[in-house]
Amino acid sequence: MKLKEEKVDSQLVSDFIDELVNQMRAQDTYGSWDGKKNEELLKDYIIDVQKRKEIPIIGDPDPDILWRVELFFNAVALTIEKRTGVLVVPMMSMHHEGFGRVILFGGRLVVVNKTLRDVHRFGYPTLEKLGEAGAKYALMGIEMITRFPEVARFEG
Amino acid sequence: MKLKEEKVDSQLVSDFIDELVNQMRAQDTYGSWDGKKNEELLKDYIIDVQKRKEIPIIGDPDPDILWRVELFFNAVALTIEKRTGVLVVPMMSMHHEGFGRVILFGGRLVVVNKTLRDVHRFGYPTLEKLGEAGAKYALMGIEMITRFPEVARFEG
């Protein structure tokens, strides 16, 4: 059982990373990133200890970061959708100083509800941690849909 | 039965108008509107046929209108909360040209899900129609909570 769970997780991690890469490439309308490897495309999501130290503790997130957060949660939504067949819609609302909220909902069910803090520092220490974080959110969403399938498939 | 339904509605209408007036007055930190009647406070929500004709068909909503739309749905949320005891959170996301979406959710239940169009023309022909519109949204939310109480009260 434990092994099986881990297997599901690693599949979710790679699904999430695939979706995130697709999201990034879909923005590249002129094909200028065609030669770039996935690791290169995702490099701005990686903030190691040294890099994190260089970011001020309080700050307003710039449009690039908001865009990355949006693509991150789009990828979570698509990962959930791929697994469950439920169309999942992300909604983000940001306030001053990088404080805000993101929710993902399918039908009438809020499958992920996350308060965002320090969005100007959004990132993960490694590519692996990035993938795990996305997969963790996706798993939350999948579990909610499993719990309340009727609400996730409610139309109207 | 019919009569009873109408009674519930008129109560909802007046609850909604009360909440909307409270929302407006709460913004008036210096008390400069203390002498204003409710009708006066709500007058920018009223767009009659003549006024509507003067608004361009396509346009970007100004901050004042966005603020009024926000207070409108805050008042819907509070009206639902008053009737059901469920804390309801509004989230609005606007795109260009007055197109967007507002959802209200309680617990993990999306109780109202509304696509917004032509937000720069947001308004109702009379105070009565304004009240009915708010009450209609509130009723939708209350019915969803009645239908899926476990989801609306889900914590976590």
mmCIF file of C-alpha atoms in Angstrom:
data_model
loop_
_atom_site.group_PDB
_atom_site.id
_atom_site.type_symbol
_atom_site.label_atom_id
_atom_site.label_comp_id
_atom_site.label_asym_id
_atom_site.label_seq_id
_atom_site.Cartn_x
_atom_site.Cartn_y
_atom_site.Cartn_z
ATOM 1 C CA MET A 1 0.000 0.000 0.000
ATOM 2 C CA LYS A 2 2.752 2.415 0.922
ATOM 3 C CA LEU A 3 4.637 1.526 -2.261
ATOM 4 C CA LYS A 4 1.540 2.014 -4.352
ATOM 5 C CA GLU A 5 0.962 5.438 -2.850
ATOM 6 C CA GLU A 6 4.489 6.451 -3.690
ATOM 7 C CA LYS A 7 4.023 5.240 -7.229
ATOM 8 C CA VAL A 8 0.907 7.403 -7.620
ATOM 9 C CA ASP A 9 2.838 10.363 -6.292
ATOM 10 C CA SER A 10 5.751 10.047 -8.683
ATOM 11 C CA GLN A 11 3.326 9.771 -11.585
ATOM 12 C CA LEU A 12 1.555 12.908 -10.358
ATOM 13 C CA VAL A 13 4.883 14.701 -10.045
ATOM 14 C CA SER A 14 5.805 13.950 -13.635
ATOM 15 C CA ASP A 15 2.273 14.775 -14.874
ATOM 16 C CA PHE A 16 2.464 18.103 -13.104
ATOM 17 C CA ILE A 17 5.901 18.947 -14.502
ATOM 18 C CA ASP A 18 4.693 18.007 -18.005
ATOM 19 C CA GLU A 19 1.681 20.288 -17.658
ATOM 20 C CA LEU A 20 3.808 23.135 -16.341
ATOM 21 C CA VAL A 21 6.218 22.791 -19.243
ATOM 22 C CA ASN A 22 3.257 22.727 -21.669
ATOM 23 C CA GLN A 23 1.916 25.879 -20.075
ATOM 24 C CA MET A 24 5.264 27.613 -20.543
ATOM 25 C CA ARG A 25 5.687 26.449 -24.140
ATOM 26 C CA ALA A 26 2.133 27.497 -25.011
ATOM 27 C CA GLN A 27 3.133 31.088 -24.184
ATOM 28 C CA ASP A 28 6.084 30.911 -26.561
ATOM 29 C CA THR A 29 4.162 31.848 -29.710
ATOM 30 C CA TYR A 30 7.255 32.480 -31.841
ATOM 31 C CA GLY A 31 8.963 29.208 -30.998
ATOM 32 C CA SER A 32 12.017 30.982 -29.623
ATOM 33 C CA TRP A 33 12.223 28.476 -26.752
ATOM 34 C CA ASP A 34 12.062 25.406 -29.014
ATOM 35 C CA GLY A 35 15.705 24.564 -28.369
ATOM 36 C CA LYS A 36 15.419 25.044 -24.618
ATOM 37 C CA LYS A 37 15.372 22.076 -22.299
ATOM 38 C CA ASN A 38 12.578 21.748 -19.738
ATOM 39 C CA GLU A 39 14.978 22.465 -16.882
ATOM 40 C CA GLU A 40 15.886 25.743 -18.524
ATOM 41 C CA LEU A 41 12.242 26.707 -19.026
ATOM 42 C CA LEU A 42 11.484 26.117 -15.357
ATOM 43 C CA LYS A 43 14.627 27.698 -13.938
ATOM 44 C CA ASP A 44 12.822 30.818 -12.654
ATOM 45 C CA TYR A 45 10.744 28.590 -10.367
ATOM 46 C CA ILE A 46 13.907 27.467 -8.621
ATOM 47 C CA ILE A 47 15.029 29.625 -5.724
ATOM 48 C CA ASP A 48 17.847 28.099 -3.731
ATOM 49 C CA VAL A 49 18.924 29.191 -0.260
ATOM 50 C CA GLN A 50 21.437 31.717 -1.589
ATOM 51 C CA LYS A 51 18.976 33.262 -4.047
ATOM 52 C CA ARG A 52 16.254 33.432 -1.401
ATOM 53 C CA LYS A 53 18.556 35.383 0.907
ATOM 54 C CA GLU A 54 18.928 38.044 -1.764
ATOM 55 C CA ILE A 55 15.162 38.698 -2.005
ATOM 56 C CA PRO A 56 13.775 41.304 0.389
ATOM 57 C CA ILE A 57 11.443 39.878 3.035
ATOM 58 C CA ILE A 58 8.619 42.236 2.131
ATOM 59 C CA GLY A 59 7.928 43.280 -1.423
ATOM 60 C CA ASP A 60 5.397 43.619 -4.176
ATOM 61 C CA PRO A 61 5.406 40.745 -6.668
ATOM 62 C CA ASP A 62 6.256 41.809 -10.220
ATOM 63 C CA PRO A 63 4.085 40.723 -13.191
ATOM 64 C CA ASP A 64 6.564 37.949 -14.131
ATOM 65 C CA ILE A 65 6.144 36.289 -10.747
ATOM 66 C CA LEU A 66 2.349 36.599 -10.838
ATOM 67 C CA TRP A 67 2.464 35.020 -14.286
ATOM 68 C CA ARG A 68 4.568 32.118 -12.957
ATOM 69 C CA VAL A 69 2.206 31.580 -10.007
ATOM 70 C CA GLU A 70 -0.721 31.573 -12.424
ATOM 71 C CA LEU A 71 0.916 28.990 -14.701
ATOM 72 C CA PHE A 72 1.836 26.887 -11.669
ATOM 73 C CA PHE A 73 -1.797 26.649 -10.560
ATOM 74 C CA ASN A 74 -3.015 26.209 -14.143
ATOM 75 C CA ALA A 75 -0.731 23.175 -14.273
ATOM 76 C CA VAL A 76 -2.149 21.901 -10.961
ATOM 77 C CA ALA A 77 -5.673 22.308 -12.381
ATOM 78 C CA LEU A 78 -4.775 20.386 -15.542
ATOM 79 C CA THR A 79 -3.088 17.622 -13.546
ATOM 80 C CA ILE A 80 -6.272 17.190 -11.490
ATOM 81 C CA GLU A 81 -8.384 17.263 -14.641
ATOM 82 C CA LYS A 82 -6.241 14.625 -16.336
ATOM 83 C CA ARG A 83 -6.678 12.261 -13.376
ATOM 84 C CA THR A 84 -10.371 12.867 -12.638
ATOM 85 C CA GLY A 85 -11.964 14.076 -15.865
ATOM 86 C CA VAL A 86 -13.367 17.076 -13.992
ATOM 87 C CA LEU A 87 -12.736 20.465 -15.618
ATOM 88 C CA VAL A 88 -10.939 22.545 -12.981
ATOM 89 C CA VAL A 89 -10.879 26.361 -13.078
ATOM 90 C CA PRO A 90 -8.255 28.410 -11.201
ATOM 91 C CA MET A 91 -9.003 31.825 -9.752
ATOM 92 C CA MET A 92 -6.374 34.056 -8.202
ATOM 93 C CA SER A 93 -6.867 37.287 -6.349
ATOM 94 C CA MET A 94 -3.865 39.301 -5.237
ATOM 95 C CA HIS A 95 -3.678 42.166 -2.793
ATOM 96 C CA HIS A 96 -0.826 44.419 -1.859
ATOM 97 C CA GLU A 97 2.536 43.076 -0.701
ATOM 98 C CA GLY A 98 2.133 39.651 -2.264
ATOM 99 C CA PHE A 99 -0.776 38.578 -0.115
ATOM 100 C CA GLY A 100 -3.691 36.852 -1.805
ATOM 101 C CA ARG A 101 -5.667 33.740 -2.428
ATOM 102 C CA VAL A 102 -5.919 31.112 -5.106
ATOM 103 C CA ILE A 103 -8.758 28.667 -5.414
ATOM 104 C CA LEU A 104 -9.304 25.891 -7.911
ATOM 105 C CA PHE A 105 -12.839 24.689 -8.423
ATOM 106 C CA GLY A 106 -14.527 21.975 -10.427
ATOM 107 C CA GLY A 107 -18.289 22.124 -10.879
ATOM 108 C CA ARG A 108 -19.389 23.629 -7.569
ATOM 109 C CA LEU A 109 -16.558 22.155 -5.504
ATOM 110 C CA VAL A 110 -13.565 24.158 -4.301
ATOM 111 C CA VAL A 111 -10.880 21.511 -4.690
ATOM 112 C CA VAL A 112 -7.918 23.648 -3.596
ATOM 113 C CA ASN A 113 -8.119 26.743 -1.388
ATOM 114 C CA LYS A 114 -4.782 28.355 -0.694
ATOM 115 C CA THR A 115 -3.858 31.604 0.986
ATOM 116 C CA LEU A 116 -0.803 33.080 -0.701
ATOM 117 C CA ARG A 117 1.856 34.903 1.243
ATOM 118 C CA ASP A 118 5.192 36.336 0.145
ATOM 119 C CA VAL A 119 4.353 35.783 -3.496
ATOM 120 C CA HIS A 120 7.372 37.891 -4.494
ATOM 121 C CA ARG A 121 9.460 34.980 -3.172
ATOM 122 C CA PHE A 122 7.458 32.241 -4.922
ATOM 123 C CA GLY A 123 9.756 29.357 -5.784
ATOM 124 C CA TYR A 124 11.223 26.037 -4.654
ATOM 125 C CA PRO A 125 14.793 25.042 -3.795
ATOM 126 C CA THR A 126 15.027 22.310 -6.460
ATOM 127 C CA LEU A 127 13.177 21.060 -9.523
ATOM 128 C CA GLU A 128 12.235 17.984 -7.512
ATOM 129 C CA LYS A 129 10.672 20.109 -4.757
ATOM 130 C CA LEU A 130 8.806 22.136 -7.367
ATOM 131 C CA GLY A 131 7.323 18.948 -8.801
ATOM 132 C CA GLU A 132 6.409 17.618 -5.372
ATOM 133 C CA ALA A 133 4.687 20.873 -4.432
ATOM 134 C CA GLY A 134 2.548 20.824 -7.579
ATOM 135 C CA ALA A 135 1.742 17.144 -7.104
ATOM 136 C CA LYS A 136 0.768 17.786 -3.485
ATOM 137 C CA TYR A 137 -1.777 20.414 -4.505
ATOM 138 C CA ALA A 138 -3.054 18.135 -7.274
ATOM 139 C CA LEU A 139 -3.468 15.294 -4.781
ATOM 140 C CA MET A 140 -5.482 17.543 -2.443
ATOM 141 C CA GLY A 141 -7.776 18.373 -5.334
ATOM 142 C CA ILE A 142 -8.144 14.774 -6.429
ATOM 143 C CA GLU A 143 -9.001 13.715 -2.877
ATOM 144 C CA MET A 144 -11.674 16.391 -2.599
ATOM 145 C CA ILE A 145 -13.238 15.254 -5.876
ATOM 146 C CA THR A 146 -13.176 11.645 -4.657
ATOM 147 C CA ARG A 147 -14.897 12.783 -1.490
ATOM 148 C CA PHE A 148 -17.617 14.924 -3.088
ATOM 149 C CA PRO A 149 -17.977 13.664 -6.672
ATOM 150 C CA GLU A 150 -21.565 14.861 -7.013
ATOM 151 C CA VAL A 151 -20.593 18.465 -6.252
ATOM 152 C CA ALA A 152 -17.548 18.369 -8.541
ATOM 153 C CA ARG A 153 -19.768 17.209 -11.376
ATOM 154 C CA PHE A 154 -22.698 19.477 -10.549
ATOM 155 C CA GLU A 155 -23.840 21.496 -13.553
ATOM 156 C CA GLY A 156 -25.805 24.705 -13.339
ATOM 157 C CA MET B 1 -47.128 28.094 -0.676
ATOM 158 C CA LYS B 2 -46.816 30.746 -3.340
ATOM 159 C CA LEU B 3 -47.518 33.441 -0.772
ATOM 160 C CA LYS B 4 -44.933 32.052 1.590
ATOM 161 C CA GLU B 5 -42.296 32.041 -1.144
ATOM 162 C CA GLU B 6 -43.019 35.665 -1.913
ATOM 163 C CA LYS B 7 -42.706 36.519 1.752
ATOM 164 C CA VAL B 8 -39.270 34.885 1.931
ATOM 165 C CA ASP B 9 -38.209 36.851 -1.136
ATOM 166 C CA SER B 10 -39.277 40.240 0.125
ATOM 167 C CA GLN B 11 -37.429 39.561 3.379
ATOM 168 C CA LEU B 12 -34.328 38.628 1.365
ATOM 169 C CA VAL B 13 -34.679 41.784 -0.712
ATOM 170 C CA SER B 14 -34.733 43.987 2.348
ATOM 171 C CA ASP B 15 -31.916 42.012 4.014
ATOM 172 C CA PHE B 16 -29.807 42.482 0.895
ATOM 173 C CA ILE B 17 -30.508 46.221 0.660
ATOM 174 C CA ASP B 18 -29.653 46.589 4.367
ATOM 175 C CA GLU B 19 -26.349 44.780 3.853
ATOM 176 C CA LEU B 20 -25.524 46.858 0.792
ATOM 177 C CA VAL B 21 -26.222 50.084 2.662
ATOM 178 C CA ASN B 22 -24.071 48.823 5.564
ATOM 179 C CA GLN B 23 -21.268 48.064 3.122
ATOM 180 C CA MET B 24 -21.455 51.592 1.715
ATOM 181 C CA ARG B 25 -21.598 53.249 5.128
ATOM 182 C CA ALA B 26 -18.663 51.165 6.372
ATOM 183 C CA GLN B 27 -16.511 52.815 3.690
ATOM 184 C CA ASP B 28 -17.483 56.268 4.894
ATOM 185 C CA THR B 29 -14.851 56.540 7.611
ATOM 186 C CA TYR B 30 -15.331 60.282 8.178
ATOM 187 C CA GLY B 31 -19.083 60.116 8.544
ATOM 188 C CA SER B 32 -19.645 62.541 5.674
ATOM 189 C CA TRP B 33 -22.591 60.480 4.449
ATOM 190 C CA ASP B 34 -24.319 60.373 7.836
ATOM 191 C CA GLY B 35 -27.064 62.703 6.644
ATOM 192 C CA LYS B 36 -27.611 60.840 3.391
ATOM 193 C CA LYS B 37 -30.646 58.673 2.885
ATOM 194 C CA ASN B 38 -30.202 55.086 1.726
ATOM 195 C CA GLU B 39 -31.666 55.899 -1.697
ATOM 196 C CA GLU B 40 -29.019 58.549 -2.150
ATOM 197 C CA LEU B 41 -26.213 56.180 -1.120
ATOM 198 C CA LEU B 42 -27.345 53.614 -3.661
ATOM 199 C CA LYS B 43 -28.089 55.999 -6.507
ATOM 200 C CA ASP B 44 -25.013 55.007 -8.568
ATOM 201 C CA TYR B 45 -26.397 51.463 -8.784
ATOM 202 C CA ILE B 46 -29.438 52.788 -10.620
ATOM 203 C CA ILE B 47 -29.091 53.056 -14.371
ATOM 204 C CA ASP B 48 -32.347 53.835 -16.119
ATOM 205 C CA VAL B 49 -33.001 53.431 -19.840
ATOM 206 C CA GLN B 50 -31.870 56.955 -20.677
ATOM 207 C CA LYS B 51 -28.653 56.691 -18.656
ATOM 208 C CA ARG B 52 -27.875 53.287 -20.152
ATOM 209 C CA LYS B 53 -28.138 54.703 -23.664
ATOM 210 C CA GLU B 54 -25.417 57.193 -22.814
ATOM 211 C CA ILE B 55 -22.895 54.508 -21.833
ATOM 212 C CA PRO B 56 -20.752 53.137 -24.668
ATOM 213 C CA ILE B 57 -21.451 49.503 -25.511
ATOM 214 C CA ILE B 58 -17.834 48.466 -25.054
ATOM 215 C CA GLY B 59 -15.635 49.961 -22.385
ATOM 216 C CA ASP B 60 -13.259 49.352 -19.536
ATOM 217 C CA PRO B 61 -14.871 49.576 -16.106
ATOM 218 C CA ASP B 62 -13.444 52.320 -13.915
ATOM 219 C CA PRO B 63 -12.351 51.626 -10.307
ATOM 220 C CA ASP B 64 -15.583 53.122 -8.929
ATOM 221 C CA ILE B 65 -17.685 50.594 -10.808
ATOM 222 C CA LEU B 66 -15.451 47.689 -9.781
ATOM 223 C CA TRP B 67 -15.812 48.876 -6.207
ATOM 224 C CA ARG B 68 -19.627 48.930 -6.536
ATOM 225 C CA VAL B 69 -19.670 45.429 -8.042
ATOM 226 C CA GLU B 70 -17.490 44.231 -5.172
ATOM 227 C CA LEU B 71 -19.762 45.755 -2.531
ATOM 228 C CA PHE B 72 -22.812 44.312 -4.313
ATOM 229 C CA PHE B 73 -21.446 40.768 -4.057
ATOM 230 C CA ASN B 74 -20.146 41.351 -0.528
ATOM 231 C CA ALA B 75 -23.743 42.211 0.368
ATOM 232 C CA VAL B 76 -24.991 39.043 -1.364
ATOM 233 C CA ALA B 77 -22.438 37.023 0.642
ATOM 234 C CA LEU B 78 -23.548 38.600 3.930
ATOM 235 C CA THR B 79 -27.224 38.037 3.109
ATOM 236 C CA ILE B 80 -26.524 34.337 2.529
ATOM 237 C CA GLU B 81 -24.478 34.169 5.718
ATOM 238 C CA LYS B 82 -27.227 35.798 7.760
ATOM 239 C CA ARG B 83 -29.750 33.212 6.571
ATOM 240 C CA THR B 84 -27.566 30.082 6.731
ATOM 241 C CA GLY B 85 -24.846 30.765 9.281
ATOM 242 C CA VAL B 86 -22.228 29.772 6.699
ATOM 243 C CA LEU B 87 -19.343 32.230 6.248
ATOM 244 C CA VAL B 88 -19.360 33.135 2.559
ATOM 245 C CA VAL B 89 -16.285 34.544 0.782
ATOM 246 C CA PRO B 90 -16.516 36.470 -2.499
ATOM 247 C CA MET B 91 -13.781 36.348 -5.127
ATOM 248 C CA MET B 92 -13.773 38.487 -8.234
ATOM 249 C CA SER B 93 -11.448 38.319 -11.166
ATOM 250 C CA MET B 94 -11.667 40.912 -13.924
ATOM 251 C CA HIS B 95 -10.137 40.859 -17.362
ATOM 252 C CA HIS B 96 -10.052 43.524 -20.036
ATOM 253 C CA GLU B 97 -13.196 45.203 -21.334
ATOM 254 C CA GLY B 98 -15.335 44.444 -18.315
ATOM 255 C CA PHE B 99 -15.300 40.693 -18.723
ATOM 256 C CA GLY B 100 -14.723 38.551 -15.672
ATOM 257 C CA ARG B 101 -16.045 36.197 -13.077
ATOM 258 C CA VAL B 102 -17.268 36.358 -9.530
ATOM 259 C CA ILE B 103 -17.713 33.381 -7.288
ATOM 260 C CA LEU B 104 -18.955 33.174 -3.724
ATOM 261 C CA PHE B 105 -17.955 30.156 -1.714
ATOM 262 C CA GLY B 106 -18.697 28.803 1.734
ATOM 263 C CA GLY B 107 -16.513 26.037 3.109
ATOM 264 C CA ARG B 108 -15.684 24.075 -0.031
ATOM 265 C CA LEU B 109 -18.924 24.871 -1.844
ATOM 266 C CA VAL B 110 -19.191 27.409 -4.666
ATOM 267 C CA VAL B 111 -22.593 28.844 -3.848
ATOM 268 C CA VAL B 112 -22.712 31.446 -6.629
ATOM 269 C CA ASN B 113 -20.742 31.296 -9.902
ATOM 270 C CA LYS B 114 -21.368 34.213 -12.200
ATOM 271 C CA THR B 115 -19.689 35.278 -15.418
ATOM 272 C CA LEU B 116 -19.567 39.070 -15.601
ATOM 273 C CA ARG B 117 -20.022 40.921 -18.868
ATOM 274 C CA ASP B 118 -20.258 44.651 -19.601
ATOM 275 C CA VAL B 119 -19.243 45.510 -16.064
ATOM 276 C CA HIS B 120 -18.819 49.150 -17.122
ATOM 277 C CA ARG B 121 -22.640 49.199 -17.435
ATOM 278 C CA PHE B 122 -23.308 47.468 -14.090
ATOM 279 C CA GLY B 123 -26.566 48.745 -12.664
ATOM 280 C CA TYR B 124 -30.324 48.228 -12.437
ATOM 281 C CA PRO B 125 -33.205 50.349 -13.719
ATOM 282 C CA THR B 126 -34.785 50.887 -10.280
ATOM 283 C CA LEU B 127 -33.966 50.433 -6.596
ATOM 284 C CA GLU B 128 -36.550 47.643 -6.532
ATOM 285 C CA LYS B 129 -34.808 45.793 -9.381
ATOM 286 C CA LEU B 130 -31.460 46.237 -7.630
ATOM 287 C CA GLY B 131 -32.880 44.626 -4.489
ATOM 288 C CA GLU B 132 -34.456 41.787 -6.432
ATOM 289 C CA ALA B 133 -31.202 41.067 -8.272
ATOM 290 C CA GLY B 134 -29.240 40.838 -5.024
ATOM 291 C CA ALA B 135 -31.930 38.685 -3.419
ATOM 292 C CA LYS B 136 -31.945 36.374 -6.456
ATOM 293 C CA TYR B 137 -28.219 35.720 -6.095
ATOM 294 C CA ALA B 138 -28.624 35.234 -2.355
ATOM 295 C CA LEU B 139 -31.420 32.738 -2.941
ATOM 296 C CA MET B 140 -29.237 30.761 -5.384
ATOM 297 C CA GLY B 141 -26.543 30.578 -2.714
ATOM 298 C CA ILE B 142 -28.949 29.568 0.038
ATOM 299 C CA GLU B 143 -30.384 26.805 -2.160
ATOM 300 C CA MET B 144 -26.918 25.443 -2.905
ATOM 301 C CA ILE B 145 -26.088 25.359 0.813
ATOM 302 C CA THR B 146 -29.393 23.585 1.520
ATOM 303 C CA ARG B 147 -28.502 21.058 -1.164
ATOM 304 C CA PHE B 148 -24.911 20.373 -0.075
ATOM 305 C CA PRO B 149 -24.709 21.369 3.610
ATOM 306 C CA GLU B 150 -21.785 19.045 4.345
ATOM 307 C CA VAL B 151 -19.607 20.710 1.692
ATOM 308 C CA ALA B 152 -20.590 24.228 2.759
ATOM 309 C CA ARG B 153 -19.565 23.377 6.315
ATOM 310 C CA PHE B 154 -16.452 21.421 5.386
ATOM 311 C CA GLU B 155 -13.380 22.639 7.220
ATOM 312 C CA GLY B 156 -9.860 22.042 6.079
#
